XYZ file of C-alpha atoms in Angstrom:
186
model
C 221.372 142.318 66.216
C 218.979 145.262 66.384
C 220.875 148.531 66.332
C 219.909 151.006 69.031
C 219.636 154.763 68.645
C 219.686 157.338 71.420
C 215.964 158.112 71.392
C 215.044 154.417 71.609
C 217.515 153.925 74.473
C 215.960 156.858 76.341
C 212.484 155.321 75.826
C 213.632 152.001 77.285
C 215.268 153.762 80.218
C 212.064 155.763 80.815
C 210.195 152.456 81.110
C 212.644 151.700 83.937
C 211.882 155.051 85.645
C 215.013 156.825 84.400
C 214.137 160.338 83.305
C 216.213 163.076 81.684
C 217.462 165.520 84.290
C 220.134 168.255 84.423
C 221.761 167.318 81.094
C 222.660 170.981 80.603
C 225.286 170.809 83.373
C 227.789 168.867 81.273
C 228.437 171.154 78.331
C 226.920 174.272 76.823
C 225.876 171.998 73.953
C 223.765 169.557 75.953
C 223.181 167.266 72.989
C 226.550 165.591 73.563
C 225.628 164.100 76.957
C 222.249 163.016 78.252
C 221.777 162.485 81.971
C 218.937 160.308 83.253
C 218.134 159.649 86.885
C 215.910 157.148 88.662
C 214.828 158.618 91.997
C 213.306 155.332 93.165
C 216.631 153.494 93.166
C 218.930 156.568 93.296
C 220.872 155.643 90.169
C 221.923 157.770 87.255
C 223.026 157.154 83.698
C 225.019 159.443 81.439
C 224.744 158.591 77.750
C 227.211 159.712 75.131
C 226.783 158.661 71.542
C 229.845 157.752 69.486
C 229.607 157.602 65.700
C 233.200 156.654 64.946
C 235.692 154.121 66.244
C 236.086 154.867 69.927
C 239.362 155.380 71.664
C 239.672 153.725 75.054
C 241.691 156.631 76.443
C 239.086 159.208 75.352
C 236.250 157.271 76.969
C 238.097 157.225 80.293
C 238.948 160.930 80.098
C 235.346 161.834 79.312
C 234.059 159.589 82.095
C 236.437 161.355 84.504
C 235.032 164.760 83.503
C 231.467 163.522 83.899
C 232.323 162.042 87.288
C 233.679 165.378 88.542
C 230.579 167.238 87.379
C 228.289 164.717 89.079
C 230.348 164.976 92.274
C 229.897 168.757 92.285
C 226.148 168.229 91.874
C 226.215 166.018 95.012
C 225.238 162.774 93.264
C 226.497 159.485 94.677
C 229.185 158.544 92.162
C 228.959 154.847 93.014
C 225.408 154.804 91.649
C 226.272 156.500 88.347
C 226.883 154.726 85.044
C 228.393 155.895 81.779
C 226.727 154.425 78.687
C 228.858 154.500 75.566
C 226.275 154.320 72.783
C 227.921 152.992 69.652
C 226.227 154.090 66.467
C 228.162 152.017 63.974
C 227.597 148.669 62.315
C 231.050 147.368 63.278
C 231.262 145.049 66.279
C 233.359 146.732 68.924
C 236.171 144.509 70.134
C 237.301 146.737 73.002
C 234.101 146.488 75.027
C 235.657 144.096 77.514
C 238.530 146.502 78.166
C 236.284 149.555 78.492
C 233.613 147.936 80.648
C 236.065 146.273 83.034
C 237.923 149.493 83.781
C 236.089 151.057 86.733
C 238.651 153.806 87.354
C 236.322 156.731 86.731
C 232.810 155.374 86.389
C 231.194 152.065 85.643
C 230.795 151.936 81.892
C 228.672 149.927 79.490
C 229.065 149.788 75.733
C 225.618 149.721 74.203
C 225.210 148.970 70.534
C 221.951 147.019 70.416
C 218.861 146.331 72.491
C 220.370 142.968 73.408
C 223.274 144.724 75.174
C 220.811 146.022 77.767
C 220.408 142.481 79.122
C 223.851 142.826 80.721
C 222.778 145.755 82.875
C 221.568 144.324 86.181
C 219.376 147.183 87.379
C 217.286 147.372 84.194
C 214.162 145.303 84.632
C 212.425 146.078 81.373
C 214.280 145.864 78.108
C 211.348 146.201 75.749
C 211.296 143.875 72.824
C 213.587 141.266 74.317
C 211.356 139.139 76.440
C 208.587 137.096 75.032
C 206.007 136.456 77.651
C 206.027 132.866 78.679
C 202.623 131.856 79.850
C 202.639 128.505 81.566
C 199.150 127.808 82.756
C 199.498 124.117 83.462
C 197.639 122.503 86.282
C 200.448 120.358 87.627
C 198.114 118.235 89.738
C 196.143 117.202 86.646
C 199.378 116.500 84.818
C 200.747 114.358 87.646
C 197.462 112.565 88.284
C 197.214 111.569 84.642
C 199.934 109.010 85.279
C 199.080 105.487 84.169
C 200.754 103.985 87.215
C 198.158 103.198 89.904
C 200.705 103.125 92.733
C 201.935 106.610 91.836
C 198.369 107.919 91.625
C 197.650 106.512 95.105
C 200.803 108.144 96.506
C 199.778 111.480 94.993
C 196.267 111.199 96.466
C 197.751 110.457 99.905
C 200.055 113.476 99.668
C 197.118 115.686 98.629
C 195.030 114.333 101.546
C 197.791 115.439 103.919
C 197.689 118.895 102.256
C 201.098 118.282 100.708
C 200.210 120.789 97.994
C 200.248 123.616 100.514
C 202.589 122.588 103.309
C 205.984 120.971 103.402
C 205.697 117.375 104.504
C 208.416 115.945 106.700
C 210.712 113.321 105.272
C 209.261 110.821 107.717
C 205.688 111.408 106.476
C 206.827 110.952 102.895
C 208.701 107.766 103.809
C 205.562 106.414 105.533
C 203.413 107.173 102.480
C 205.921 105.478 100.208
C 206.300 102.506 102.539
C 202.531 102.020 102.751
C 201.980 102.314 99.009
C 204.884 100.751 97.208
C 204.135 97.182 96.330
C 207.702 96.062 97.023
C 207.810 97.892 100.350
C 211.388 99.108 99.789
C 212.509 102.069 101.870
C 214.151 104.989 100.145
């Protein structure tokens, strides 16, 4: 598990078009909360970093305060999320309880980069995906079959442009009927 710090989380969110905005509205000391907003999808994220064991009750109270501030700023509360950034090596056992309680805001406990996979509106979670490059020519792969009957069926399907258009079941049955040595219908 790769631990995640606040600056790295903000970088990843910036890659998803979330940018820091109006963080000063939460407290005079704006370092406690960071507000990011994505104008393209009209969603916002408030991040608060916790360095000690978190208390479920405190998280809900703080989320309620944040919700009220966002309401006053005329943001759509249903598109706002509260990220609880855990900066400790201990696995948090209460994440299910905290994340499932939607009373004030939708909340996510984030401790590592891998936790970002659970957030549906984040497309890029840098460092998680390995690019899978499948450049296989499926026709060549299929046509390399040793079975002559199968190769003939494939050629007939290609002649009918079956690579590009959907063939009817009847056309496929006719091809199979004409080419299978036993002549069995499927």
